Amino acid sequence: MDTPGSQSSLHRANLERVLRAVRMAGSLTQAEIARTTGLSAATVSNIVRELKEVGTVVVTPTSSGGRRARSVSLSADAGIVVGVDFGHSHLRVAVGNLAHRVLAEESEPIDTDASADQGFGRAETLVARLLEQTGFRTDKVIGVGLGVPGPIDGETGALGSTAILPGWTGIAPGRELSSRLGMPVYVDNDANLGALGELVWGAGRGLSDLAYIKVASGVGAGLVISGQIYRGPGGTAGEIGHITLDESGPVCRCGNRGCLETFVGSRHVLNLLASSHGSDLTLSRVVQLAQRGDLGCRRVLADVGRQIGTGVANLCNLLNPRRVILGGDLAEAGDLVLDPIRESVARYAIPSAARQLSVVPGTLGGRAEVLGALALVMSEMGDSGALPATEGRDSQRSVAVVPSGR
Ligand SMILES: [Zn+2]
């Protein structure tokens, strides 16, 4: 048996560090692995050789800064991961491999009044269909990442109150889907998955400190600190929508008054335009109209940007992220909403923190969460399936549900 601190447990810990770094980046040169993990070049070289011999990684020649280098990535048949995302009106499923290739992806509309039972039934059918398309057997699936549009209780795994799928409150979505699919399921909220998606596949690639802000009916942020999602002990980190902007403002669904969400959430934005533009608007329609020069819509988006910017300035002072990525429908508005955010940051944040910050739109659009769900499995899966077996290790994979907020 390995005892902590023994030679073999140290070696195993190093193997896991190397594997995790490669898995989250897609591919890295050996020099980049050394930089990311803090291990010496010789140790990395030995570990890569060992992983290559057992078929866990593939090494291909590449060039880095004009010099010859060796690029290390996970073997395409090392296993596959599945992402499932329940959004405000859609169900989206993707299947990918550990080399960061998306092999199949599909989305279908879902009724917000659908019961959890109906929702999971649809997900089960869609996962089965996509797995069949890719030709992989279910025992090749390492895990399923599941995104839900509401907070997950870190202890019980239950979905907290959510405005989007009201009938689902109190259900433990990870356990539910895991028992239907017979696969390990990792679950997290949509803002955290959006952050992971953009970190691994989109506008945050190569960074280790960022915030992803999603504005829809609610407003939330996914925080990446030193390359990891920060959830806090109760899983509620990143609730930027409930920063107080006006103590005597409108009452928020959280019970407080004048929260950021009461000024920039989609319901408030659409209400502002109801008397001038009618009551059947959607947020993406407002963005479209603004881009075509509609003055009322432009004014509303500018105000929304300034108010989000106040929240971003606070975030910037507390966490000093390198980049803030705006996701959701509002991101489509581009500079119409980003410039006012930048102006507020310049006005309210500490100059040194504001100087280092860039505010950009997400590049993944509506796919950010489902790709983040794939990345969640890669980030949480551990390495038992991908490592050379050692004595005393349990090779059986168990069905585990890992709620967020641990
Ligand atoms: Zn609130």
XYZ file of N, CA, C and O in Angstrom, residues 117-191:
300
model
N -38.945 14.816 -14.642
C -39.011 13.472 -15.196
C -38.972 13.501 -16.728
O -38.213 12.769 -17.358
N -39.788 14.384 -17.317
C -39.786 14.529 -18.784
C -38.425 14.999 -19.271
O -37.892 14.481 -20.253
N -37.861 15.990 -18.582
C -36.569 16.552 -18.974
C -35.480 15.488 -18.994
O -34.737 15.363 -19.970
N -35.376 14.697 -17.912
C -34.328 13.681 -17.851
C -34.568 12.557 -18.857
O -33.629 11.992 -19.394
N -35.864 12.274 -19.117
C -36.192 11.280 -20.140
C -35.662 11.724 -21.501
O -35.046 10.945 -22.242
N -35.871 13.019 -21.819
C -35.390 13.558 -23.104
C -33.861 13.493 -23.167
O -33.278 13.161 -24.196
N -33.219 13.843 -22.029
C -31.749 13.822 -22.000
C -31.233 12.405 -22.232
O -30.275 12.195 -22.992
N -31.874 11.429 -21.593
C -31.450 10.033 -21.727
C -31.510 9.590 -23.196
O -30.566 8.997 -23.724
N -32.608 9.931 -23.876
C -32.776 9.558 -25.279
C -31.709 10.219 -26.157
O -31.101 9.582 -27.011
N -31.469 11.517 -25.898
C -30.518 12.264 -26.727
C -29.083 11.748 -26.513
O -28.318 11.610 -27.471
N -28.726 11.448 -25.257
C -27.380 10.910 -24.983
C -27.206 9.578 -25.713
O -26.183 9.346 -26.376
N -28.216 8.709 -25.640
C -28.122 7.403 -26.304
C -27.946 7.579 -27.810
O -27.119 6.924 -28.435
N -28.701 8.536 -28.390
C -28.629 8.734 -29.843
C -27.241 9.236 -30.256
O -26.653 8.756 -31.218
N -26.691 10.203 -29.496
C -25.382 10.760 -29.875
C -24.269 9.730 -29.691
O -23.333 9.662 -30.488
N -24.372 8.904 -28.619
C -23.349 7.866 -28.414
C -23.372 6.898 -29.592
O -22.329 6.467 -30.087
N -24.564 6.579 -30.061
C -24.684 5.661 -31.189
C -24.043 6.272 -32.436
O -23.306 5.607 -33.152
N -24.296 7.581 -32.644
C -23.694 8.287 -33.794
C -22.171 8.202 -33.770
O -21.541 8.064 -34.803
N -21.579 8.339 -32.570
C -20.123 8.356 -32.499
C -19.542 6.944 -32.527
O -18.343 6.775 -32.688
N -20.383 5.950 -32.337
C -19.923 4.564 -32.408
C -19.219 4.078 -31.145
O -18.605 3.016 -31.151
N -19.304 4.853 -30.054
C -18.668 4.415 -28.806
C -19.653 3.645 -27.937
O -20.824 3.991 -27.855
N -19.146 2.619 -27.268
C -19.977 1.893 -26.305
C -20.091 2.721 -25.029
O -19.230 3.542 -24.722
N -21.163 2.472 -24.272
C -21.374 3.274 -23.069
C -20.262 3.060 -22.041
O -19.992 3.938 -21.236
N -19.586 1.896 -22.067
C -18.535 1.686 -21.060
C -17.274 2.500 -21.365
O -16.326 2.510 -20.588
N -17.258 3.206 -22.521
C -16.142 4.114 -22.822
C -16.360 5.503 -22.196
O -15.468 6.347 -22.211
N -17.573 5.743 -21.677
C -17.882 7.060 -21.117
C -17.252 7.200 -19.725
O -17.545 6.428 -18.820
N -16.384 8.182 -19.573
C -15.723 8.413 -18.287
C -16.654 9.128 -17.323
O -16.664 8.859 -16.128
N -17.448 10.030 -17.834
C -18.383 10.739 -16.970
C -19.258 11.676 -17.776
O -18.993 11.953 -18.949
N -20.311 12.151 -17.123
C -21.254 13.071 -17.741
C -21.244 14.365 -16.936
O -21.366 14.333 -15.713
N -21.072 15.492 -17.607
C -21.193 16.789 -16.943
C -22.604 17.298 -17.173
O -23.115 17.220 -18.287
N -23.231 17.805 -16.120
C -24.624 18.252 -16.230
C -24.738 19.702 -15.776
O -24.294 20.050 -14.677
N -25.310 20.545 -16.629
C -25.518 21.949 -16.275
C -26.985 22.231 -16.009
O -27.845 21.804 -16.772
N -27.258 22.916 -14.908
C -28.635 23.300 -14.588
C -28.672 24.808 -14.305
O -27.704 25.371 -13.811
N -29.808 25.456 -14.639
C -29.863 26.910 -14.494
C -30.250 27.361 -13.095
O -31.180 28.133 -12.913
N -29.551 26.886 -12.070
C -29.854 27.313 -10.711
C -28.794 26.786 -9.768
O -27.952 25.977 -10.165
N -28.818 27.238 -8.518
C -27.782 26.841 -7.569
C -27.951 25.392 -7.092
O -29.073 24.917 -6.920
N -26.820 24.697 -6.932
C -26.830 23.319 -6.442
C -26.323 23.326 -5.005
O -25.241 23.855 -4.728
N -27.079 22.729 -4.100
C -26.645 22.658 -2.705
C -25.442 21.710 -2.604
O -25.508 20.569 -3.035
N -24.354 22.245 -2.025
C -23.122 21.477 -1.962
C -23.246 20.190 -1.170
O -22.518 19.232 -1.419
N -24.149 20.138 -0.198
C -24.245 18.929 0.627
C -25.237 17.912 0.115
O -24.962 16.718 0.080
N -26.413 18.379 -0.284
C -27.454 17.424 -0.695
C -27.473 17.204 -2.205
O -28.056 16.237 -2.686
N -26.854 18.091 -2.967
C -26.903 17.981 -4.422
C -28.249 18.426 -4.986
O -28.525 18.232 -6.168
N -29.090 19.036 -4.142
C -30.432 19.439 -4.603
C -30.386 20.799 -5.291
O -29.601 21.671 -4.942
N -31.261 20.949 -6.288
C -31.365 22.212 -7.014
C -32.162 23.198 -6.172
O -33.271 22.899 -5.731
N -31.578 24.379 -5.944
C -32.271 25.413 -5.184
C -33.320 26.093 -6.042
O -33.527 25.732 -7.206
N -33.945 27.097 -5.488
C -35.006 27.806 -6.196
C -34.480 28.411 -7.493
O -33.449 29.065 -7.527
N -35.173 28.153 -8.586
C -34.767 28.708 -9.862
C -35.979 29.218 -10.615
O -37.039 28.589 -10.600
N -35.819 30.381 -11.255
C -36.936 30.983 -11.972
C -37.154 30.260 -13.299
O -38.183 30.417 -13.934
N -36.174 29.469 -13.724
C -36.226 28.951 -15.089
C -36.949 27.607 -15.201
O -37.768 27.402 -16.073
N -36.653 26.679 -14.318
C -37.370 25.399 -14.321
C -38.030 25.240 -12.949
O -37.574 24.453 -12.123
N -39.125 25.981 -12.721
C -39.680 26.074 -11.372
C -40.080 24.726 -10.775
O -39.966 24.521 -9.573
N -40.513 23.773 -11.633
C -40.973 22.488 -11.109
C -39.841 21.591 -10.626
O -40.071 20.516 -10.085
N -38.589 21.998 -10.825
C -37.449 21.138 -10.528
C -36.851 21.405 -9.145
O -35.960 20.685 -8.702
N -37.306 22.451 -8.482
C -36.721 22.837 -7.194
C -36.769 21.666 -6.207
O -37.795 21.001 -6.080
N -35.654 21.407 -5.534
C -35.594 20.351 -4.521
C -35.151 19.000 -5.078
O -34.803 18.089 -4.333
N -35.140 18.862 -6.393
C -34.691 17.606 -7.008
C -33.164 17.572 -7.047
O -32.529 18.613 -7.213
N -32.564 16.386 -6.871
C -31.109 16.275 -7.012
C -30.808 15.812 -8.440
O -30.841 14.624 -8.729
N -30.545 16.750 -9.351
C -30.467 16.400 -10.771
C -29.334 15.430 -11.103
O -29.482 14.580 -11.980
N -28.200 15.540 -10.382
C -27.074 14.647 -10.661
C -27.423 13.203 -10.371
O -27.179 12.305 -11.177
N -28.024 12.967 -9.201
C -28.387 11.602 -8.803
C -29.421 11.025 -9.768
O -29.347 9.881 -10.191
N -30.377 11.887 -10.117
C -31.462 11.479 -11.029
C -30.898 10.997 -12.373
O -31.207 9.896 -12.830
N -30.041 11.827 -12.979
C -29.512 11.479 -14.305
C -28.554 10.296 -14.213
O -28.524 9.433 -15.087
N -27.783 10.247 -13.119
C -26.832 9.155 -12.944
C -27.548 7.808 -12.857
O -27.106 6.816 -13.433
N -28.687 7.762 -12.162
C -29.363 6.478 -12.028
C -30.019 6.075 -13.352
O -30.124 4.898 -13.662
N -30.419 7.056 -14.153
C -30.983 6.707 -15.459
C -29.917 6.207 -16.431
O -30.122 5.268 -17.172
N -28.755 6.885 -16.442
C -27.729 6.556 -17.436
C -26.784 5.456 -16.962
O -26.097 4.840 -17.765
N -26.712 5.249 -15.641
C -25.740 4.283 -15.112
C -24.307 4.769 -15.306
O -23.389 3.988 -15.546
N -24.115 6.082 -15.270
C -22.775 6.678 -15.463
C -22.536 7.699 -14.356
O -23.487 8.258 -13.824
N -21.256 7.965 -14.027
C -20.987 9.033 -13.046
C -21.418 10.388 -13.627
O -21.151 10.662 -14.790
N -22.096 11.179 -12.827
C -22.553 12.486 -13.292
C -22.000 13.575 -12.381
O -22.068 13.464 -11.154
N -21.426 14.592 -12.972
C -20.910 15.750 -12.240
C -21.819 16.921 -12.581
O -22.072 17.187 -13.745
N -22.313 17.644 -11.575
C -23.303 18.677 -11.866
C -22.837 20.041 -11.359
O -22.131 20.146 -10.362
N -23.201 21.081 -12.111
C -22.851 22.435 -11.690
C -23.843 23.420 -12.306
O -24.602 23.055 -13.204
N -23.817 24.663 -11.831
C -24.749 25.653 -12.378
C -24.221 26.238 -13.691
O -23.059 26.071 -14.051
N -25.109 26.911 -14.419
C -24.773 27.356 -15.770
C -23.651 28.391 -15.816
O -22.839 28.385 -16.739
N -23.570 29.275 -14.800
C -22.511 30.298 -14.836
C -21.130 29.649 -14.669
O -20.174 30.006 -15.377
